[in-house]
Coordinates of C-alpha atoms in Angstrom, one line a residue:
M24 CA 66.1 151.2 -69.5
S25 CA 68.7 148.5 -69.0
A26 CA 71.9 149.1 -68.2
D27 CA 73.5 149.0 -71.2
R28 CA 71.8 152.2 -72.4
M29 CA 74.6 153.7 -70.0
I30 CA 77.8 152.1 -71.5
A31 CA 79.6 154.7 -73.2
A32 CA 80.1 154.4 -77.3
P33 CA 83.1 152.2 -78.1
L34 CA 85.7 154.3 -79.9
P35 CA 85.9 153.5 -83.1
K36 CA 87.9 150.3 -84.2
R37 CA 91.1 150.5 -86.0
T38 CA 91.0 148.1 -88.8
S39 CA 94.0 146.6 -90.4
R40 CA 94.2 147.0 -94.3
A41 CA 93.2 143.2 -94.5
T42 CA 90.7 143.2 -92.4
G43 CA 89.0 146.1 -93.8
R44 CA 88.4 145.1 -96.9
F45 CA 85.9 142.3 -96.0
S46 CA 84.3 144.5 -93.0
S47 CA 81.2 145.2 -95.5
L48 CA 80.0 141.1 -95.3
P49 CA 78.7 140.1 -92.1
S50 CA 81.0 137.4 -90.5
D51 CA 78.4 134.8 -91.2
L52 CA 78.0 135.6 -94.5
L53 CA 82.1 136.0 -95.0
G54 CA 81.7 132.4 -93.4
Q55 CA 79.4 131.1 -95.6
S56 CA 81.8 132.4 -98.4
C57 CA 84.9 130.5 -97.3
K58 CA 82.7 127.3 -97.3
R59 CA 81.8 128.0 -100.6
V60 CA 85.3 127.9 -101.6
G61 CA 85.5 124.2 -101.2
T62 CA 82.3 124.1 -103.4
A63 CA 83.7 126.1 -106.4
S64 CA 86.6 123.8 -106.0
L65 CA 84.4 120.7 -106.2
V66 CA 82.7 122.1 -109.3
F67 CA 85.6 122.7 -111.2
A68 CA 87.0 119.0 -110.3
V69 CA 84.0 117.4 -111.9
L70 CA 84.2 119.9 -115.2
W71 CA 87.6 118.5 -115.4
A72 CA 86.9 115.0 -114.7
F73 CA 83.5 115.3 -117.2
E74 CA 86.6 116.6 -119.6
L75 CA 89.2 113.9 -119.5
F76 CA 85.4 111.4 -119.5
M77 CA 84.4 112.4 -122.6
V78 CA 87.6 112.9 -124.5
N79 CA 89.1 109.5 -123.4
V80 CA 86.3 107.3 -123.3
V81 CA 83.1 109.0 -124.9
F82 CA 84.6 110.0 -128.1
R83 CA 86.6 107.2 -128.4
I84 CA 83.4 104.9 -128.0
V85 CA 81.4 106.8 -130.3
G86 CA 83.6 107.4 -133.3
G87 CA 86.5 109.0 -132.7
V88 CA 88.5 112.2 -131.3
E89 CA 89.1 113.8 -134.6
Q90 CA 85.3 113.4 -135.3
H91 CA 84.0 115.2 -132.3
L92 CA 86.7 117.7 -131.8
G93 CA 87.8 118.5 -135.1
H94 CA 90.3 121.9 -135.0
F95 CA 91.3 120.7 -131.0
S96 CA 92.0 116.9 -132.0
N97 CA 95.8 117.2 -132.1
V98 CA 95.6 118.8 -128.6
W99 CA 94.5 114.9 -127.2
P100 CA 95.6 113.0 -125.8
M101 CA 98.7 115.5 -125.1
P102 CA 99.0 117.8 -124.1
G103 CA 95.1 117.7 -123.0
N104 CA 95.3 114.9 -120.9
L105 CA 98.0 116.1 -119.2
I106 CA 96.7 119.7 -118.3
A107 CA 93.3 118.7 -117.5
A108 CA 95.0 116.0 -115.0
I109 CA 96.6 118.7 -113.4
G110 CA 93.2 120.7 -113.4
L111 CA 91.6 117.9 -111.5
V112 CA 94.3 117.6 -108.9
M113 CA 94.7 121.2 -108.0
S114 CA 91.1 121.1 -107.5
I115 CA 90.9 118.4 -105.2
A116 CA 93.9 120.3 -103.2
M117 CA 91.9 123.3 -103.1
I118 CA 88.5 121.0 -101.8
F119 CA 91.1 120.2 -98.6
V120 CA 92.8 123.1 -98.4
A121 CA 89.1 124.7 -98.1
R122 CA 88.5 121.9 -94.9
N123 CA 91.9 122.9 -93.3
L124 CA 91.9 127.0 -93.2
H125 CA 88.3 127.6 -92.5
H126 CA 89.2 129.2 -89.4
R127 CA 91.4 132.1 -91.7
P128 CA 88.7 133.3 -93.7
Q129 CA 90.5 135.7 -95.6
L130 CA 93.9 133.7 -96.6
L131 CA 91.2 131.4 -98.3
L132 CA 89.4 133.5 -99.9
D133 CA 92.5 135.1 -101.3
L134 CA 93.6 131.3 -102.6
G135 CA 90.9 130.6 -103.6
L136 CA 90.8 133.3 -106.1
V137 CA 94.5 132.4 -106.9
F138 CA 93.1 128.6 -107.3
E139 CA 90.4 130.7 -110.0
V140 CA 93.2 132.1 -112.1
A141 CA 95.1 129.2 -111.8
T142 CA 92.5 126.7 -113.2
A143 CA 91.8 130.0 -115.9
F144 CA 95.3 129.7 -117.1
L145 CA 95.2 125.9 -117.5
A146 CA 92.1 126.4 -119.8
G147 CA 93.7 129.0 -121.8
L148 CA 96.5 126.9 -122.7
L149 CA 94.1 124.0 -123.7
N150 CA 92.3 126.7 -125.1
Q151 CA 95.0 128.4 -127.2
W152 CA 97.4 125.3 -127.8
Q153 CA 96.3 125.5 -131.7
P154 CA 94.4 128.8 -132.1
L155 CA 91.9 128.9 -134.0
P156 CA 92.3 130.7 -137.2
M157 CA 88.6 132.7 -137.1
P158 CA 86.7 133.9 -134.1
G159 CA 82.9 132.2 -133.2
T160 CA 83.5 130.4 -130.1
V161 CA 83.2 131.7 -126.3
S162 CA 85.9 130.7 -124.4
W163 CA 85.6 128.0 -121.5
I164 CA 87.2 130.6 -119.4
C165 CA 83.8 132.9 -119.5
V166 CA 82.4 130.1 -117.4
V167 CA 85.2 130.2 -114.6
I168 CA 84.9 134.0 -114.7
L169 CA 81.4 134.1 -114.0
L170 CA 80.9 130.9 -112.0
Y171 CA 83.4 131.2 -109.1
P172 CA 82.4 134.7 -107.8
M173 CA 78.8 133.6 -107.8
I174 CA 79.8 130.7 -105.9
A175 CA 82.4 131.8 -103.6
P176 CA 82.1 135.8 -103.7
T177 CA 84.4 138.5 -102.4
T178 CA 84.9 142.4 -102.7
P179 CA 84.3 144.0 -105.8
G180 CA 87.9 145.1 -106.0
K181 CA 89.5 141.6 -105.8
T182 CA 86.9 139.7 -107.7
F183 CA 87.5 142.1 -110.5
V184 CA 91.1 141.8 -110.2
A185 CA 91.3 138.0 -110.2
A186 CA 88.4 138.3 -113.1
F187 CA 91.1 140.7 -115.1
A188 CA 93.9 138.1 -114.5
A189 CA 91.6 134.7 -115.6
A190 CA 90.3 137.2 -118.6
S191 CA 94.3 137.2 -119.8
M192 CA 95.0 133.7 -119.2
D193 CA 93.6 133.1 -123.2
P194 CA 96.5 136.1 -124.6
V195 CA 98.7 134.1 -122.1
G196 CA 97.9 131.1 -124.3
F197 CA 97.7 133.0 -127.3
G198 CA 101.5 134.0 -126.7
I199 CA 102.9 130.6 -125.2
A200 CA 101.4 129.0 -128.7
S201 CA 103.1 131.7 -130.5
L202 CA 106.5 130.9 -128.9
R203 CA 106.1 127.5 -129.7
G204 CA 106.2 128.6 -133.4
V205 CA 102.4 127.7 -133.9
E206 CA 101.0 129.8 -137.1
L207 CA 98.2 132.5 -135.4
P208 CA 95.5 134.3 -136.7
A209 CA 96.7 137.5 -138.6
T210 CA 94.4 140.2 -138.1
V211 CA 93.6 142.6 -135.2
Y212 CA 90.2 141.9 -135.6
Q213 CA 90.5 137.8 -135.4
V214 CA 92.3 138.3 -132.2
G215 CA 90.1 140.9 -130.5
W216 CA 87.0 139.0 -130.9
T217 CA 88.7 136.1 -129.7
F218 CA 89.3 137.4 -126.4
I219 CA 86.8 140.6 -125.6
P220 CA 84.2 138.2 -124.4
N221 CA 86.6 137.7 -121.5
Y222 CA 86.9 141.1 -120.4
V223 CA 83.4 141.6 -120.4
C224 CA 82.6 138.9 -118.3
A225 CA 85.3 140.4 -115.9
V226 CA 83.3 143.2 -115.7
L227 CA 80.1 141.7 -115.3
A228 CA 81.8 139.3 -112.6
A229 CA 82.7 142.4 -110.3
I230 CA 79.2 143.9 -110.7
S231 CA 77.9 140.8 -109.6
A232 CA 80.2 141.2 -106.7
H233 CA 79.4 144.7 -105.9
I234 CA 75.4 143.3 -105.9
I235 CA 76.4 140.6 -103.1
V236 CA 78.5 143.0 -101.2
G237 CA 75.4 145.5 -101.0
L238 CA 72.9 142.6 -99.7
G239 CA 75.7 141.7 -97.1
R240 CA 75.7 145.9 -95.7
S241 CA 71.9 145.1 -95.9
V242 CA 71.7 141.9 -93.7
K243 CA 74.1 142.9 -91.4
K244 CA 72.6 146.6 -90.7
A245 CA 69.3 144.9 -90.5
R246 CA 71.0 142.4 -88.0
E247 CA 72.5 145.3 -85.7
L248 CA 69.4 145.7 -83.0
G249 CA 71.0 148.3 -80.4
S250 CA 73.7 147.1 -78.6
Y251 CA 73.2 143.7 -80.3
T252 CA 73.9 141.6 -83.1
L253 CA 71.2 139.0 -84.4
G254 CA 72.3 135.3 -84.4
G255 CA 70.4 132.1 -85.9
L256 CA 66.4 132.2 -85.5
V257 CA 65.1 130.0 -83.0
A258 CA 61.6 130.1 -83.7
R259 CA 59.3 132.2 -85.9
G260 CA 55.4 132.7 -84.8
G261 CA 52.7 134.2 -86.1
M262 CA 53.9 137.9 -85.3
G263 CA 57.0 137.5 -84.4
E264 CA 60.4 136.0 -84.3
V265 CA 62.8 135.0 -81.8
H266 CA 66.8 135.1 -82.9
R267 CA 69.6 134.3 -80.9
A268 CA 72.3 137.3 -80.3
T269 CA 75.1 138.9 -78.9
H270 CA 76.2 142.1 -77.0
R271 CA 78.9 143.5 -79.3
M272 CA 81.0 144.8 -76.4
L273 CA 80.2 142.6 -73.8
A274 CA 79.7 139.2 -75.7
R275 CA 76.9 138.5 -73.8
P276 CA 74.8 135.5 -75.5
A277 CA 70.8 136.9 -75.4
A278 CA 67.8 135.8 -76.7
I279 CA 65.9 138.8 -78.9
K280 CA 62.2 139.0 -79.5
L281 CA 61.2 141.0 -82.8
I282 CA 58.3 142.3 -84.6
R283 CA 59.2 143.4 -88.0
P284 CA 56.7 145.9 -90.3
E285 CA 55.8 143.5 -93.0
V286 CA 54.2 141.0 -90.8
L287 CA 51.7 143.8 -90.1
G288 CA 51.7 144.9 -93.3
G289 CA 48.2 142.9 -94.0
S290 CA 45.9 143.8 -90.8
S291 CA 44.4 147.3 -90.1
F292 CA 46.1 150.3 -88.6
A293 CA 44.1 149.3 -85.7
S294 CA 44.8 145.8 -85.3
A295 CA 48.8 146.7 -85.9
H296 CA 48.5 149.5 -83.2
V297 CA 47.3 146.7 -80.6
I298 CA 50.1 144.1 -81.7
M299 CA 52.7 146.8 -81.0
E300 CA 51.3 148.2 -78.0
R301 CA 51.2 144.5 -76.6
F302 CA 55.0 144.0 -77.4
R303 CA 55.7 147.7 -76.0
R304 CA 53.5 146.4 -72.5
E305 CA 55.0 143.3 -72.4
A306 CA 59.0 144.6 -72.3
R307 CA 57.5 147.2 -69.6
A308 CA 55.4 144.8 -67.7
A309 CA 58.7 142.0 -67.8
A310 CA 61.0 145.2 -66.9
G311 CA 59.2 146.2 -63.8
L312 CA 59.1 142.5 -62.1
R313 CA 62.4 141.8 -59.9
S314 CA 61.8 138.0 -59.4
P315 CA 64.4 135.9 -60.4
H316 CA 61.6 133.4 -61.6
T317 CA 60.8 136.0 -64.0
I318 CA 62.5 136.0 -67.3
E319 CA 65.3 138.5 -67.4
L320 CA 64.8 142.0 -69.8
Y321 CA 68.4 143.4 -70.7
D322 CA 66.8 145.9 -73.1
F323 CA 64.4 146.8 -75.9
G324 CA 63.7 149.8 -78.3
V325 CA 62.5 150.1 -82.0
A326 CA 65.1 149.5 -85.4
D327 CA 65.7 152.0 -88.1
D328 CA 63.2 150.0 -90.0
G329 CA 60.4 150.0 -87.3
T330 CA 61.2 146.8 -86.1
F331 CA 60.4 147.0 -82.4
Y332 CA 62.5 144.3 -80.5
Y333 CA 63.2 143.6 -76.8
V334 CA 66.4 141.2 -75.8
M335 CA 66.1 139.1 -72.9
E336 CA 68.4 136.2 -71.3
L337 CA 69.3 133.2 -73.0
L338 CA 68.1 130.1 -71.4
D339 CA 69.8 126.6 -71.1
G340 CA 67.1 124.1 -70.4
L341 CA 63.6 123.1 -71.8
D342 CA 59.9 124.0 -71.0
L343 CA 57.5 122.3 -69.1
E344 CA 55.5 121.0 -72.3
T345 CA 58.4 119.3 -73.8
L346 CA 59.4 118.5 -70.3
V347 CA 56.6 116.2 -69.9
E348 CA 56.3 115.3 -73.7
R349 CA 59.7 113.9 -73.6
F350 CA 60.4 112.3 -70.6
G351 CA 56.3 111.9 -69.4
P352 CA 54.6 112.9 -66.2
I353 CA 57.0 113.9 -63.0
P354 CA 56.7 112.9 -59.5
S355 CA 54.3 114.8 -57.3
E356 CA 57.8 116.0 -55.2
R357 CA 59.3 117.9 -58.4
A358 CA 56.5 119.1 -59.6
V359 CA 55.7 120.8 -56.2
H360 CA 59.2 122.1 -56.6
L361 CA 58.4 123.6 -59.9
L362 CA 55.1 125.0 -58.9
R363 CA 56.7 126.6 -56.3
Q364 CA 59.1 128.6 -58.1
T365 CA 56.4 129.3 -60.6
C366 CA 53.8 130.6 -58.4
L367 CA 57.3 133.2 -57.0
S368 CA 57.1 135.0 -60.7
I369 CA 53.3 135.4 -60.9
G370 CA 52.9 136.0 -57.6
E371 CA 54.7 139.0 -57.5
A372 CA 52.8 140.0 -60.6
H373 CA 49.7 139.7 -58.9
A374 CA 51.0 142.0 -55.8
T375 CA 52.2 144.7 -58.4
G376 CA 48.4 144.9 -60.1
L377 CA 49.1 142.6 -62.9
I378 CA 47.9 139.3 -64.4
H379 CA 49.8 137.1 -66.8
R380 CA 46.7 135.5 -68.4
D381 CA 48.6 133.2 -70.9
I382 CA 50.0 130.9 -68.3
K383 CA 50.6 127.3 -69.9
P384 CA 53.6 124.7 -69.8
S385 CA 55.4 126.1 -73.0
N386 CA 55.4 129.2 -71.1
V387 CA 57.6 127.9 -68.3
H388 CA 61.4 126.7 -69.0
V389 CA 63.0 124.6 -66.4
S390 CA 66.7 125.8 -66.6
R391 CA 69.8 125.3 -65.6
L392 CA 71.2 128.7 -64.2
G393 CA 74.7 128.7 -63.1
L394 CA 75.0 125.7 -60.4
T395 CA 71.5 125.6 -59.7
V396 CA 69.6 123.4 -62.0
D397 CA 65.4 123.1 -61.8
F398 CA 65.3 126.9 -61.8
I399 CA 62.2 127.7 -63.3
K400 CA 61.8 131.3 -65.8
V401 CA 58.2 132.8 -66.3
L402 CA 58.1 133.7 -70.2
D403 CA 55.9 135.6 -72.6
F404 CA 54.2 138.4 -70.4
G405 CA 52.6 139.6 -73.9
L406 CA 49.0 138.8 -72.7
V407 CA 49.8 140.6 -69.3
K408 CA 46.8 143.3 -68.0
G409 CA 46.4 145.2 -65.0
I410 CA 43.7 144.6 -62.2
G411 CA 41.3 148.0 -61.9
P412 CA 39.5 150.2 -63.8
Q413 CA 42.3 152.1 -64.8
E414 CA 43.5 149.3 -67.3
D415 CA 43.8 150.5 -71.0
T416 CA 41.2 147.9 -72.4
A417 CA 42.0 149.1 -76.5
L418 CA 45.0 147.0 -76.0
T419 CA 43.3 143.9 -75.0
A420 CA 41.2 143.7 -78.1
P421 CA 38.0 144.0 -76.5
Q422 CA 35.0 141.4 -77.4
M423 CA 37.8 138.8 -78.2
T424 CA 39.0 136.2 -75.7
T425 CA 42.4 136.0 -75.4
G426 CA 44.7 133.1 -73.8
T427 CA 45.2 129.2 -74.6
P428 CA 41.8 127.4 -74.4
A429 CA 43.5 124.5 -72.7
Y430 CA 44.6 126.5 -69.7
M431 CA 42.1 129.5 -70.0
A432 CA 39.5 130.0 -67.2
P433 CA 35.9 129.9 -67.1
E434 CA 35.6 133.8 -66.4
I435 CA 37.6 134.5 -69.1
A436 CA 36.0 132.1 -71.8
M437 CA 32.9 133.6 -71.2
G438 CA 34.4 137.0 -71.8
E439 CA 34.3 138.6 -68.0
K440 CA 36.8 140.6 -66.8
P441 CA 39.7 137.9 -64.7
D442 CA 41.6 138.7 -62.1
Q443 CA 44.6 137.1 -60.1
R444 CA 42.5 133.8 -59.9
A445 CA 42.3 133.3 -63.9
D446 CA 46.1 132.5 -63.6
V447 CA 45.8 130.1 -60.7
Y448 CA 43.5 128.3 -62.3
S449 CA 46.3 128.0 -65.4
L450 CA 48.6 126.9 -62.6
G451 CA 46.4 124.1 -61.6
C452 CA 46.2 123.2 -65.4
V453 CA 50.2 123.2 -65.5
A454 CA 50.2 121.2 -62.3
Y455 CA 47.3 118.6 -63.5
W456 CA 49.8 118.6 -66.6
L457 CA 52.8 117.8 -64.8
L458 CA 51.7 115.1 -62.8
T459 CA 49.2 113.3 -65.3
G460 CA 51.2 114.0 -69.0
Q461 CA 47.5 115.2 -69.7
L462 CA 45.6 118.4 -70.5
V463 CA 42.4 118.9 -68.0
F464 CA 40.2 117.9 -70.9
E465 CA 40.3 116.9 -74.5
A466 CA 37.9 118.5 -76.7
Q467 CA 38.0 118.7 -81.0
S468 CA 38.3 122.3 -81.2
P469 CA 39.1 125.5 -79.1
V470 CA 35.7 126.1 -78.8
A471 CA 34.4 123.2 -77.0
M472 CA 37.6 123.2 -75.2
M473 CA 36.4 126.5 -73.5
H474 CA 33.1 125.0 -73.2
R475 CA 34.4 122.2 -71.6
H476 CA 36.3 124.6 -69.0
I477 CA 33.1 126.5 -68.4
Q478 CA 31.2 123.1 -67.2
D479 CA 32.5 120.0 -66.9
V480 CA 34.0 118.8 -63.7
P481 CA 38.0 117.4 -63.9
E482 CA 38.6 114.0 -62.6
P483 CA 41.3 114.3 -59.8
P484 CA 44.7 114.0 -61.0
S485 CA 45.6 110.7 -59.1
Q486 CA 43.1 108.9 -61.0
R487 CA 45.2 109.7 -64.5
T488 CA 48.4 108.8 -63.9
E489 CA 50.2 105.7 -62.5
L490 CA 52.3 107.9 -60.2
D491 CA 51.7 108.8 -56.4
V492 CA 49.7 111.9 -55.9
S493 CA 48.6 112.0 -52.5
R494 CA 45.0 113.1 -51.5
D495 CA 46.3 116.7 -50.1
L496 CA 47.7 117.7 -53.7
D497 CA 44.8 116.2 -55.5
Q498 CA 42.3 118.6 -53.5
L499 CA 45.4 121.6 -54.1
V500 CA 44.8 120.8 -58.1
L501 CA 41.0 121.0 -57.9
A502 CA 40.3 123.6 -55.7
C503 CA 42.8 125.6 -58.6
L504 CA 40.5 123.9 -61.2
A505 CA 37.1 125.8 -59.4
K506 CA 34.3 127.0 -61.4
R507 CA 33.8 129.7 -59.1
R508 CA 36.6 131.8 -59.1
E509 CA 35.8 132.5 -55.1
D510 CA 36.7 128.8 -54.3
R511 CA 40.5 129.1 -55.3
P512 CA 43.2 130.6 -53.8
A513 CA 43.6 134.0 -54.0
D514 CA 46.3 134.6 -56.4
G515 CA 49.6 133.0 -56.8
E516 CA 51.7 134.1 -53.4
E517 CA 48.6 132.2 -51.4
L518 CA 48.8 129.2 -54.2
G519 CA 52.6 128.9 -53.8
Q520 CA 51.7 128.8 -49.5
L521 CA 49.6 126.2 -49.8
L522 CA 52.1 124.1 -52.0
A523 CA 54.7 125.0 -49.2
G524 CA 52.5 123.4 -46.8
L525 CA 51.9 120.1 -48.3
K526 CA 53.6 116.7 -46.8
L527 CA 55.1 115.1 -49.2
D528 CA 56.7 111.0 -48.9
E529 CA 60.0 112.1 -50.1
P530 CA 61.3 115.4 -50.8
W531 CA 62.9 116.6 -54.4
T532 CA 66.3 117.6 -53.5
E533 CA 69.2 119.7 -54.9
D534 CA 71.7 116.2 -55.5
R535 CA 68.3 114.6 -57.2
A536 CA 67.5 117.4 -59.7
R537 CA 71.4 117.3 -60.7
R538 CA 71.7 113.7 -61.1
W539 CA 68.4 114.2 -63.5
W540 CA 70.1 117.0 -65.0
E541 CA 73.4 115.4 -65.8
T542 CA 71.8 112.4 -67.0
N543 CA 68.9 114.3 -69.2
H544 CA 70.2 117.1 -70.4
P545 CA 74.7 117.6 -69.9
T546 CA 76.0 120.5 -69.4
R547 CA 77.3 121.8 -73.2
Q548 CA 80.7 123.3 -73.4
I549 CA 80.8 127.5 -74.1
G550 CA 79.9 128.3 -77.6
E551 CA 78.0 124.9 -78.3
P552 CA 74.8 125.3 -79.8
S553 CA 71.9 123.9 -77.9
E554 CA 69.4 122.1 -79.0
E555 CA 66.7 122.5 -77.6
K556 CA 64.0 125.5 -78.3
I557 CA 65.2 128.2 -76.4
L558 CA 62.6 130.8 -75.9
A559 CA 60.7 129.5 -78.9
P560 CA 57.5 128.8 -76.8
A561 CA 57.3 132.8 -76.1
L562 CA 55.8 132.7 -79.5
A563 CA 53.4 130.1 -79.0
S564 CA 50.4 132.9 -78.3
D565 CA 50.4 134.8 -81.7

């Protein structure tokens, strides 16, 4: 197991009183809530503007304020216009406050609650400037109470306090009207039925906040896997997902590949067992390999909900499939440079009795590692298989052909037992892709593709590209693509040695590589999100 398992458990954090009140929300959800303070402010600004427009434009055009507002016609234009204008200006100001205080989420959320109460106060003034003699209408304050926490939720306690205060703004407005000498409804019944809906909405707002916080706790718990916290989704495949992740103590960026129980819900018990064991075996295989060109495994385990996960290094770069699709075929000297590194990873696997069985451009990542560029990492050992009679064939789905047809050795396509030379064949296909930007064969279906790999003789790479490909490199690639496995290099190590022995007209130097990266993949600042599909290709075979 990784060194992470040997790190002592952290002491409980001493959180401040203010921070603790928000501890039930994951940080990203808290951030989203802060962003929505601006959204809520915009909504209220639109409502105030709509009210001003209706009263001062529409009602005057279609027949007068008195006809449409009835009892409230004496509120407009004054003080109604003044109150609505104050509400509009206050809402616009809150939009700018939300933009400038996003780095202080608690202060922003608290100010948002104050804004909610202030908006309710203005609505209460309008409602009660000339109180209705009889109940029968629901106050607009109910809209404020219910709408604001739905858009920008916070904890139930604060939500209830703010909602209760907002609900009381109708009684406050009622009191102000009384001080002004306005004739008011006389009975307690009338007053009660006017204000009770506000307080019912305050209770409902607290209940909705409690539900949202509960969901936040569930999300937060679901995102904690071992010592890591899940971040954004990088990719989703047929049976798994890859997420960005961060170690909770070391703040080390990583990528987590996982499979959730619900993904297996429609499968049979046997197939679910095979898939789970493939994940376990991939973790064990990757953990046992020490080549710097093999993806590094940090940790693996099973979460409380049955999710199996393993944590890998987060790479900065792009896979060979994307490299060629974006920039076209690469020079022979660079292709040899990248393939030799790939052979170091695959060669170690072969030396330990393993074959990869799914080598393809999307599973080979060219990266920036510290100050080193053009550094190869081989991904996805999910189809790794032992060599010899002791292998567990139940875990590799007998009578099923596994791998990717466009890069599949003929013996695998025919259902024969593969050895290291199946990986050599796939490496020949990868070399062909790098040199030509094309697949070895084109076909309309996976079955037709496998048929061509079994029977057809490939053209030399030099005949399918405008770039210079030497005769020796041509012959080596074709040797890797030989139909009979006996005619291919024995394993990844031998292929690497043959690549090293090639005479190239111009070497691929560190300076050339660095210039390419500075031009096409400039260094990002720490914390800046990558635009590349980091580790996403690892799901291609899922």
